[in-house]
């Protein structure tokens, strides 16, 4: 049965999501992809695009964010129940007035945080449903945690947010069917990667300024020494013969003399791509800036 997957899209909004850079990334895919790896999965725009268009035989994806990975796994294995309960939440939420919505939102946020801290595997489906619900109803679709690891984003002002996009969730579930999904540090993917593998690497971006240091998608800080360590990871998969594309911010947006990535990836092809920044609370800062796409082939 051939389905048209061209409509599939990420099931959440994610900081640094790649939907709008996808056309640029696509032009850098190898001609065939039999084996695919994504060490920093995030919103999965590139993953779904590759699954749709190449049907690789072996796929390994990974992210350090446990709640995100749990949600992928529930969509993969338990989609029917997830859709059923999520659509009930959507109906309840849509019918509430603003004040009641706030109360409802905060009670769900509190429940999610209690599962995040004390939950067990029996509650993983509920946690995934709450993760999607909060992503669709919170301010700007941000995932941010405080120093106690609690999700702390306020409610957004959407009238009828699409909390349960049933058709898209089903497509995601079908596409994820044979994908191996792991939670951990990106370096755990090293053993899987070989000369037949195409690897897309989308780490937390290097902040362009002190104030834009939005690195709280997970509880781990990704500073310059982490970027340098990642550069060594790219060198080691390149030695294995893997083809890799990596994205990051371009420090030259702020400082023309900042050669951090130009030096780090000087052996590779560095492309500067114009991108619009979507997640930014100050609308004035949402203009065009360059991002880097780095290819080792």
mmCIF file with all atom_site columns, C-alpha atoms in Angstrom, residues 62-245:
data_model
loop_
_atom_site.group_PDB
_atom_site.id
_atom_site.type_symbol
_atom_site.label_atom_id
_atom_site.label_alt_id
_atom_site.label_comp_id
_atom_site.label_asym_id
_atom_site.label_entity_id
_atom_site.label_seq_id
_atom_site.pdbx_PDB_ins_code
_atom_site.Cartn_x
_atom_site.Cartn_y
_atom_site.Cartn_z
_atom_site.occupancy
_atom_site.B_iso_or_equiv
_atom_site.pdbx_formal_charge
_atom_site.auth_seq_id
_atom_site.auth_comp_id
_atom_site.auth_asym_id
_atom_site.auth_atom_id
_atom_site.pdbx_PDB_model_num
ATOM 1   C CA . UNK A 1 62  ? 18.588  9.951  19.571 1.00 0.00 ? 62  UNK A CA 1
ATOM 2   C CA . UNK A 1 63  ? 18.017  12.939 21.822 1.00 0.00 ? 63  UNK A CA 1
ATOM 3   C CA . UNK A 1 64  ? 19.092  13.771 25.361 1.00 0.00 ? 64  UNK A CA 1
ATOM 4   C CA . UNK A 1 65  ? 15.623  15.080 26.255 1.00 0.00 ? 65  UNK A CA 1
ATOM 5   C CA . UNK A 1 66  ? 13.848  12.207 27.969 1.00 0.00 ? 66  UNK A CA 1
ATOM 6   C CA . UNK A 1 67  ? 10.314  13.671 27.698 1.00 0.00 ? 67  UNK A CA 1
ATOM 7   C CA . UNK A 1 68  ? 10.743  14.294 23.982 1.00 0.00 ? 68  UNK A CA 1
ATOM 8   C CA . UNK A 1 69  ? 12.012  10.751 23.348 1.00 0.00 ? 69  UNK A CA 1
ATOM 9   C CA . UNK A 1 70  ? 9.215   9.240  25.421 1.00 0.00 ? 70  UNK A CA 1
ATOM 10  C CA . UNK A 1 71  ? 6.722   11.105 23.220 1.00 0.00 ? 71  UNK A CA 1
ATOM 11  C CA . UNK A 1 72  ? 8.281   9.737  20.013 1.00 0.00 ? 72  UNK A CA 1
ATOM 12  C CA . UNK A 1 73  ? 8.115   6.219  21.439 1.00 0.00 ? 73  UNK A CA 1
ATOM 13  C CA . UNK A 1 74  ? 4.466   6.566  22.442 1.00 0.00 ? 74  UNK A CA 1
ATOM 14  C CA . UNK A 1 75  ? 3.559   7.850  18.962 1.00 0.00 ? 75  UNK A CA 1
ATOM 15  C CA . UNK A 1 76  ? 5.496   4.930  17.491 1.00 0.00 ? 76  UNK A CA 1
ATOM 16  C CA . UNK A 1 77  ? 3.945   2.189  19.646 1.00 0.00 ? 77  UNK A CA 1
ATOM 17  C CA . UNK A 1 78  ? 0.761   3.525  21.188 1.00 0.00 ? 78  UNK A CA 1
ATOM 18  C CA . UNK A 1 79  ? -0.630  6.019  18.717 1.00 0.00 ? 79  UNK A CA 1
ATOM 19  C CA . UNK A 1 80  ? -4.287  4.944  18.836 1.00 0.00 ? 80  UNK A CA 1
ATOM 20  C CA . UNK A 1 81  ? -4.628  5.507  22.583 1.00 0.00 ? 81  UNK A CA 1
ATOM 21  C CA . UNK A 1 82  ? -2.616  8.689  22.397 1.00 0.00 ? 82  UNK A CA 1
ATOM 22  C CA . UNK A 1 83  ? -4.935  10.133 19.728 1.00 0.00 ? 83  UNK A CA 1
ATOM 23  C CA . UNK A 1 84  ? -8.034  9.104  21.655 1.00 0.00 ? 84  UNK A CA 1
ATOM 24  C CA . UNK A 1 85  ? -6.988  10.811 24.879 1.00 0.00 ? 85  UNK A CA 1
ATOM 25  C CA . UNK A 1 86  ? -5.426  13.843 23.209 1.00 0.00 ? 86  UNK A CA 1
ATOM 26  C CA . UNK A 1 87  ? -8.594  14.562 21.228 1.00 0.00 ? 87  UNK A CA 1
ATOM 27  C CA . UNK A 1 88  ? -10.575 14.448 24.488 1.00 0.00 ? 88  UNK A CA 1
ATOM 28  C CA . UNK A 1 89  ? -8.198  17.014 25.987 1.00 0.00 ? 89  UNK A CA 1
ATOM 29  C CA . UNK A 1 90  ? -8.593  19.180 22.888 1.00 0.00 ? 90  UNK A CA 1
ATOM 30  C CA . UNK A 1 91  ? -12.370 19.116 23.158 1.00 0.00 ? 91  UNK A CA 1
ATOM 31  C CA . UNK A 1 92  ? -12.317 20.056 26.857 1.00 0.00 ? 92  UNK A CA 1
ATOM 32  C CA . UNK A 1 93  ? -9.802  22.854 26.281 1.00 0.00 ? 93  UNK A CA 1
ATOM 33  C CA . UNK A 1 94  ? -11.602 24.364 23.287 1.00 0.00 ? 94  UNK A CA 1
ATOM 34  C CA . UNK A 1 95  ? -14.841 24.588 25.266 1.00 0.00 ? 95  UNK A CA 1
ATOM 35  C CA . UNK A 1 96  ? -13.355 26.500 28.213 1.00 0.00 ? 96  UNK A CA 1
ATOM 36  C CA . UNK A 1 97  ? -13.305 30.262 28.679 1.00 0.00 ? 97  UNK A CA 1
ATOM 37  C CA . UNK A 1 98  ? -9.976  32.052 29.250 1.00 0.00 ? 98  UNK A CA 1
ATOM 38  C CA . UNK A 1 99  ? -10.028 31.882 33.042 1.00 0.00 ? 99  UNK A CA 1
ATOM 39  C CA . UNK A 1 100 ? -10.939 28.199 33.136 1.00 0.00 ? 100 UNK A CA 1
ATOM 40  C CA . UNK A 1 101 ? -8.363  27.484 30.457 1.00 0.00 ? 101 UNK A CA 1
ATOM 41  C CA . UNK A 1 102 ? -5.669  28.960 32.707 1.00 0.00 ? 102 UNK A CA 1
ATOM 42  C CA . UNK A 1 103 ? -6.701  26.769 35.616 1.00 0.00 ? 103 UNK A CA 1
ATOM 43  C CA . UNK A 1 104 ? -6.853  23.725 33.343 1.00 0.00 ? 104 UNK A CA 1
ATOM 44  C CA . UNK A 1 105 ? -3.470  24.526 31.743 1.00 0.00 ? 105 UNK A CA 1
ATOM 45  C CA . UNK A 1 106 ? -1.721  24.959 35.092 1.00 0.00 ? 106 UNK A CA 1
ATOM 46  C CA . UNK A 1 107 ? -3.202  21.767 36.495 1.00 0.00 ? 107 UNK A CA 1
ATOM 47  C CA . UNK A 1 108 ? -1.933  19.849 33.450 1.00 0.00 ? 108 UNK A CA 1
ATOM 48  C CA . UNK A 1 109 ? 1.468   21.510 33.710 1.00 0.00 ? 109 UNK A CA 1
ATOM 49  C CA . UNK A 1 110 ? 1.678   20.539 37.364 1.00 0.00 ? 110 UNK A CA 1
ATOM 50  C CA . UNK A 1 111 ? 0.675   16.950 36.569 1.00 0.00 ? 111 UNK A CA 1
ATOM 51  C CA . UNK A 1 112 ? 3.289   16.778 33.792 1.00 0.00 ? 112 UNK A CA 1
ATOM 52  C CA . UNK A 1 113 ? 5.996   18.012 36.152 1.00 0.00 ? 113 UNK A CA 1
ATOM 53  C CA . UNK A 1 114 ? 5.058   15.533 38.827 1.00 0.00 ? 114 UNK A CA 1
ATOM 54  C CA . UNK A 1 115 ? 5.284   12.711 36.248 1.00 0.00 ? 115 UNK A CA 1
ATOM 55  C CA . UNK A 1 116 ? 8.564   14.130 34.956 1.00 0.00 ? 116 UNK A CA 1
ATOM 56  C CA . UNK A 1 117 ? 10.089  14.011 38.437 1.00 0.00 ? 117 UNK A CA 1
ATOM 57  C CA . UNK A 1 118 ? 8.348   11.009 40.038 1.00 0.00 ? 118 UNK A CA 1
ATOM 58  C CA . UNK A 1 119 ? 6.676   9.166  37.190 1.00 0.00 ? 119 UNK A CA 1
ATOM 59  C CA . UNK A 1 120 ? 7.095   5.517  36.311 1.00 0.00 ? 120 UNK A CA 1
ATOM 60  C CA . UNK A 1 121 ? 6.853   3.657  33.008 1.00 0.00 ? 121 UNK A CA 1
ATOM 61  C CA . UNK A 1 122 ? 3.141   2.925  33.494 1.00 0.00 ? 122 UNK A CA 1
ATOM 62  C CA . UNK A 1 123 ? 2.509   6.643  33.153 1.00 0.00 ? 123 UNK A CA 1
ATOM 63  C CA . UNK A 1 124 ? 4.585   7.185  30.023 1.00 0.00 ? 124 UNK A CA 1
ATOM 64  C CA . UNK A 1 125 ? 1.545   7.469  27.750 1.00 0.00 ? 125 UNK A CA 1
ATOM 65  C CA . UNK A 1 126 ? -0.069  10.089 29.979 1.00 0.00 ? 126 UNK A CA 1
ATOM 66  C CA . UNK A 1 127 ? 3.218   11.988 30.133 1.00 0.00 ? 127 UNK A CA 1
ATOM 67  C CA . UNK A 1 128 ? 3.512   12.008 26.312 1.00 0.00 ? 128 UNK A CA 1
ATOM 68  C CA . UNK A 1 129 ? -0.078  13.242 25.952 1.00 0.00 ? 129 UNK A CA 1
ATOM 69  C CA . UNK A 1 130 ? 0.607   16.059 28.409 1.00 0.00 ? 130 UNK A CA 1
ATOM 70  C CA . UNK A 1 131 ? 3.880   16.861 26.626 1.00 0.00 ? 131 UNK A CA 1
ATOM 71  C CA . UNK A 1 132 ? 2.018   17.393 23.324 1.00 0.00 ? 132 UNK A CA 1
ATOM 72  C CA . UNK A 1 133 ? -0.874  19.220 25.027 1.00 0.00 ? 133 UNK A CA 1
ATOM 73  C CA . UNK A 1 134 ? 1.512   21.675 26.721 1.00 0.00 ? 134 UNK A CA 1
ATOM 74  C CA . UNK A 1 135 ? 3.551   22.138 23.539 1.00 0.00 ? 135 UNK A CA 1
ATOM 75  C CA . UNK A 1 136 ? 0.406   23.112 21.623 1.00 0.00 ? 136 UNK A CA 1
ATOM 76  C CA . UNK A 1 137 ? -1.080  25.378 24.297 1.00 0.00 ? 137 UNK A CA 1
ATOM 77  C CA . UNK A 1 138 ? 1.958   27.006 25.924 1.00 0.00 ? 138 UNK A CA 1
ATOM 78  C CA . UNK A 1 139 ? 3.482   30.343 24.940 1.00 0.00 ? 139 UNK A CA 1
ATOM 79  C CA . UNK A 1 140 ? 5.246   30.067 21.545 1.00 0.00 ? 140 UNK A CA 1
ATOM 80  C CA . UNK A 1 141 ? 5.580   26.274 21.727 1.00 0.00 ? 141 UNK A CA 1
ATOM 81  C CA . UNK A 1 142 ? 8.676   26.638 23.889 1.00 0.00 ? 142 UNK A CA 1
ATOM 82  C CA . UNK A 1 143 ? 10.092  23.762 25.883 1.00 0.00 ? 143 UNK A CA 1
ATOM 83  C CA . UNK A 1 144 ? 11.951  25.289 28.789 1.00 0.00 ? 144 UNK A CA 1
ATOM 84  C CA . UNK A 1 145 ? 12.765  24.037 32.252 1.00 0.00 ? 145 UNK A CA 1
ATOM 85  C CA . UNK A 1 146 ? 13.880  25.840 35.402 1.00 0.00 ? 146 UNK A CA 1
ATOM 86  C CA . UNK A 1 147 ? 16.786  24.939 37.669 1.00 0.00 ? 147 UNK A CA 1
ATOM 87  C CA . UNK A 1 148 ? 14.663  22.254 39.335 1.00 0.00 ? 148 UNK A CA 1
ATOM 88  C CA . UNK A 1 149 ? 14.043  20.674 35.907 1.00 0.00 ? 149 UNK A CA 1
ATOM 89  C CA . UNK A 1 150 ? 10.385  21.686 35.969 1.00 0.00 ? 150 UNK A CA 1
ATOM 90  C CA . UNK A 1 151 ? 8.641   22.804 32.778 1.00 0.00 ? 151 UNK A CA 1
ATOM 91  C CA . UNK A 1 152 ? 7.774   26.451 33.442 1.00 0.00 ? 152 UNK A CA 1
ATOM 92  C CA . UNK A 1 153 ? 6.376   28.017 30.261 1.00 0.00 ? 153 UNK A CA 1
ATOM 93  C CA . UNK A 1 154 ? 3.161   30.072 30.688 1.00 0.00 ? 154 UNK A CA 1
ATOM 94  C CA . UNK A 1 155 ? -0.023  29.505 28.699 1.00 0.00 ? 155 UNK A CA 1
ATOM 95  C CA . UNK A 1 156 ? -0.239  30.814 25.133 1.00 0.00 ? 156 UNK A CA 1
ATOM 96  C CA . UNK A 1 157 ? -3.157  32.819 23.733 1.00 0.00 ? 157 UNK A CA 1
ATOM 97  C CA . UNK A 1 158 ? -4.268  30.521 20.882 1.00 0.00 ? 158 UNK A CA 1
ATOM 98  C CA . UNK A 1 159 ? -8.038  30.384 20.328 1.00 0.00 ? 159 UNK A CA 1
ATOM 99  C CA . UNK A 1 160 ? -8.283  26.886 18.853 1.00 0.00 ? 160 UNK A CA 1
ATOM 100 C CA . UNK A 1 161 ? -4.850  25.315 18.972 1.00 0.00 ? 161 UNK A CA 1
ATOM 101 C CA . UNK A 1 162 ? -4.549  22.091 17.005 1.00 0.00 ? 162 UNK A CA 1
ATOM 102 C CA . UNK A 1 163 ? -3.801  19.905 20.005 1.00 0.00 ? 163 UNK A CA 1
ATOM 103 C CA . UNK A 1 164 ? -4.661  16.647 18.284 1.00 0.00 ? 164 UNK A CA 1
ATOM 104 C CA . UNK A 1 165 ? -3.794  16.545 14.577 1.00 0.00 ? 165 UNK A CA 1
ATOM 105 C CA . UNK A 1 166 ? -4.995  12.978 14.152 1.00 0.00 ? 166 UNK A CA 1
ATOM 106 C CA . UNK A 1 167 ? -3.993  12.472 10.525 1.00 0.00 ? 167 UNK A CA 1
ATOM 107 C CA . UNK A 1 168 ? -0.463  13.775 11.048 1.00 0.00 ? 168 UNK A CA 1
ATOM 108 C CA . UNK A 1 169 ? 0.048   11.717 14.207 1.00 0.00 ? 169 UNK A CA 1
ATOM 109 C CA . UNK A 1 170 ? -0.982  8.565  12.314 1.00 0.00 ? 170 UNK A CA 1
ATOM 110 C CA . UNK A 1 171 ? 1.475   9.351  9.513  1.00 0.00 ? 171 UNK A CA 1
ATOM 111 C CA . UNK A 1 172 ? 4.250   9.986  12.034 1.00 0.00 ? 172 UNK A CA 1
ATOM 112 C CA . UNK A 1 173 ? 3.465   6.689  13.717 1.00 0.00 ? 173 UNK A CA 1
ATOM 113 C CA . UNK A 1 174 ? 3.601   4.748  10.446 1.00 0.00 ? 174 UNK A CA 1
ATOM 114 C CA . UNK A 1 175 ? 6.868   6.368  9.420  1.00 0.00 ? 175 UNK A CA 1
ATOM 115 C CA . UNK A 1 176 ? 8.439   5.693  12.823 1.00 0.00 ? 176 UNK A CA 1
ATOM 116 C CA . UNK A 1 177 ? 7.515   2.024  12.684 1.00 0.00 ? 177 UNK A CA 1
ATOM 117 C CA . UNK A 1 178 ? 11.026  0.586  12.208 1.00 0.00 ? 178 UNK A CA 1
ATOM 118 C CA . UNK A 1 179 ? 13.035  3.430  13.703 1.00 0.00 ? 179 UNK A CA 1
ATOM 119 C CA . UNK A 1 180 ? 15.297  2.748  16.696 1.00 0.00 ? 180 UNK A CA 1
ATOM 120 C CA . UNK A 1 181 ? 14.761  5.620  19.157 1.00 0.00 ? 181 UNK A CA 1
ATOM 121 C CA . UNK A 1 182 ? 17.220  6.170  22.011 1.00 0.00 ? 182 UNK A CA 1
ATOM 122 C CA . UNK A 1 183 ? 17.686  8.714  24.783 1.00 0.00 ? 183 UNK A CA 1
ATOM 123 C CA . UNK A 1 184 ? 21.212  9.740  25.731 1.00 0.00 ? 184 UNK A CA 1
ATOM 124 C CA . UNK A 1 185 ? 24.283  11.694 24.784 1.00 0.00 ? 185 UNK A CA 1
ATOM 125 C CA . UNK A 1 186 ? 24.845  12.103 21.031 1.00 0.00 ? 186 UNK A CA 1
ATOM 126 C CA . UNK A 1 187 ? 28.128  10.167 21.275 1.00 0.00 ? 187 UNK A CA 1
ATOM 127 C CA . UNK A 1 188 ? 26.178  6.946  21.938 1.00 0.00 ? 188 UNK A CA 1
ATOM 128 C CA . UNK A 1 189 ? 25.280  6.874  18.228 1.00 0.00 ? 189 UNK A CA 1
ATOM 129 C CA . UNK A 1 190 ? 28.927  6.420  17.203 1.00 0.00 ? 190 UNK A CA 1
ATOM 130 C CA . UNK A 1 191 ? 28.862  2.609  17.025 1.00 0.00 ? 191 UNK A CA 1
ATOM 131 C CA . UNK A 1 192 ? 25.846  2.595  14.687 1.00 0.00 ? 192 UNK A CA 1
ATOM 132 C CA . UNK A 1 193 ? 27.459  4.972  12.194 1.00 0.00 ? 193 UNK A CA 1
ATOM 133 C CA . UNK A 1 194 ? 29.481  3.425  9.355  1.00 0.00 ? 194 UNK A CA 1
ATOM 134 C CA . UNK A 1 195 ? 30.445  4.212  5.754  1.00 0.00 ? 195 UNK A CA 1
ATOM 135 C CA . UNK A 1 196 ? 26.880  3.553  4.527  1.00 0.00 ? 196 UNK A CA 1
ATOM 136 C CA . UNK A 1 197 ? 25.320  6.035  6.958  1.00 0.00 ? 197 UNK A CA 1
ATOM 137 C CA . UNK A 1 198 ? 23.999  9.513  6.281  1.00 0.00 ? 198 UNK A CA 1
ATOM 138 C CA . UNK A 1 199 ? 24.091  11.571 9.490  1.00 0.00 ? 199 UNK A CA 1
ATOM 139 C CA . UNK A 1 200 ? 22.249  14.826 10.103 1.00 0.00 ? 200 UNK A CA 1
ATOM 140 C CA . UNK A 1 201 ? 23.608  16.696 13.133 1.00 0.00 ? 201 UNK A CA 1
ATOM 141 C CA . UNK A 1 202 ? 21.575  19.487 14.696 1.00 0.00 ? 202 UNK A CA 1
ATOM 142 C CA . UNK A 1 203 ? 23.124  20.342 18.084 1.00 0.00 ? 203 UNK A CA 1
ATOM 143 C CA . UNK A 1 204 ? 22.002  23.141 20.420 1.00 0.00 ? 204 UNK A CA 1
ATOM 144 C CA . UNK A 1 205 ? 23.162  26.218 18.546 1.00 0.00 ? 205 UNK A CA 1
ATOM 145 C CA . UNK A 1 206 ? 26.015  28.336 19.794 1.00 0.00 ? 206 UNK A CA 1
ATOM 146 C CA . UNK A 1 207 ? 24.319  31.447 21.256 1.00 0.00 ? 207 UNK A CA 1
ATOM 147 C CA . UNK A 1 208 ? 24.788  34.564 19.135 1.00 0.00 ? 208 UNK A CA 1
ATOM 148 C CA . UNK A 1 209 ? 24.766  36.855 22.147 1.00 0.00 ? 209 UNK A CA 1
ATOM 149 C CA . UNK A 1 210 ? 24.806  36.605 25.920 1.00 0.00 ? 210 UNK A CA 1
ATOM 150 C CA . UNK A 1 211 ? 21.073  37.191 26.120 1.00 0.00 ? 211 UNK A CA 1
ATOM 151 C CA . UNK A 1 212 ? 20.104  34.652 23.485 1.00 0.00 ? 212 UNK A CA 1
ATOM 152 C CA . UNK A 1 213 ? 21.624  31.778 25.383 1.00 0.00 ? 213 UNK A CA 1
ATOM 153 C CA . UNK A 1 214 ? 18.470  29.691 25.128 1.00 0.00 ? 214 UNK A CA 1
ATOM 154 C CA . UNK A 1 215 ? 19.889  26.255 25.810 1.00 0.00 ? 215 UNK A CA 1
ATOM 155 C CA . UNK A 1 216 ? 17.270  24.925 28.165 1.00 0.00 ? 216 UNK A CA 1
ATOM 156 C CA . UNK A 1 217 ? 15.626  22.332 25.887 1.00 0.00 ? 217 UNK A CA 1
ATOM 157 C CA . UNK A 1 218 ? 17.216  19.827 28.192 1.00 0.00 ? 218 UNK A CA 1
ATOM 158 C CA . UNK A 1 219 ? 19.019  20.155 31.470 1.00 0.00 ? 219 UNK A CA 1
ATOM 159 C CA . UNK A 1 220 ? 22.426  20.032 29.776 1.00 0.00 ? 220 UNK A CA 1
ATOM 160 C CA . UNK A 1 221 ? 24.537  23.017 28.890 1.00 0.00 ? 221 UNK A CA 1
ATOM 161 C CA . UNK A 1 222 ? 26.168  22.977 25.453 1.00 0.00 ? 222 UNK A CA 1
ATOM 162 C CA . UNK A 1 223 ? 29.048  25.449 25.733 1.00 0.00 ? 223 UNK A CA 1
ATOM 163 C CA . UNK A 1 224 ? 31.978  26.076 23.379 1.00 0.00 ? 224 UNK A CA 1
ATOM 164 C CA . UNK A 1 225 ? 33.953  23.131 24.715 1.00 0.00 ? 225 UNK A CA 1
ATOM 165 C CA . UNK A 1 226 ? 30.948  20.937 23.844 1.00 0.00 ? 226 UNK A CA 1
ATOM 166 C CA . UNK A 1 227 ? 30.918  22.358 20.309 1.00 0.00 ? 227 UNK A CA 1
ATOM 167 C CA . UNK A 1 228 ? 34.634  21.524 20.025 1.00 0.00 ? 228 UNK A CA 1
ATOM 168 C CA . UNK A 1 229 ? 33.991  17.984 21.283 1.00 0.00 ? 229 UNK A CA 1
ATOM 169 C CA . UNK A 1 230 ? 31.234  17.668 18.680 1.00 0.00 ? 230 UNK A CA 1
ATOM 170 C CA . UNK A 1 231 ? 33.755  18.757 16.033 1.00 0.00 ? 231 UNK A CA 1
ATOM 171 C CA . UNK A 1 232 ? 35.897  15.753 17.015 1.00 0.00 ? 232 UNK A CA 1
ATOM 172 C CA . UNK A 1 233 ? 32.819  13.515 16.738 1.00 0.00 ? 233 UNK A CA 1
ATOM 173 C CA . UNK A 1 234 ? 32.316  14.799 13.174 1.00 0.00 ? 234 UNK A CA 1
ATOM 174 C CA . UNK A 1 235 ? 35.978  14.062 12.433 1.00 0.00 ? 235 UNK A CA 1
ATOM 175 C CA . UNK A 1 236 ? 35.616  10.514 13.719 1.00 0.00 ? 236 UNK A CA 1
ATOM 176 C CA . UNK A 1 237 ? 32.469  9.696  11.708 1.00 0.00 ? 237 UNK A CA 1
ATOM 177 C CA . UNK A 1 238 ? 34.139  11.267 8.649  1.00 0.00 ? 238 UNK A CA 1
ATOM 178 C CA . UNK A 1 239 ? 37.069  8.848  9.121  1.00 0.00 ? 239 UNK A CA 1
ATOM 179 C CA . UNK A 1 240 ? 34.506  6.033  9.132  1.00 0.00 ? 240 UNK A CA 1
ATOM 180 C CA . UNK A 1 241 ? 33.353  7.221  5.705  1.00 0.00 ? 241 UNK A CA 1
ATOM 181 C CA . UNK A 1 242 ? 29.922  8.440  6.827  1.00 0.00 ? 242 UNK A CA 1
ATOM 182 C CA . UNK A 1 243 ? 28.343  11.370 4.995  1.00 0.00 ? 243 UNK A CA 1
ATOM 183 C CA . UNK A 1 244 ? 27.286  14.139 7.380  1.00 0.00 ? 244 UNK A CA 1
ATOM 184 C CA . UNK A 1 245 ? 25.479  17.476 7.286  1.00 0.00 ? 245 UNK A CA 1
#
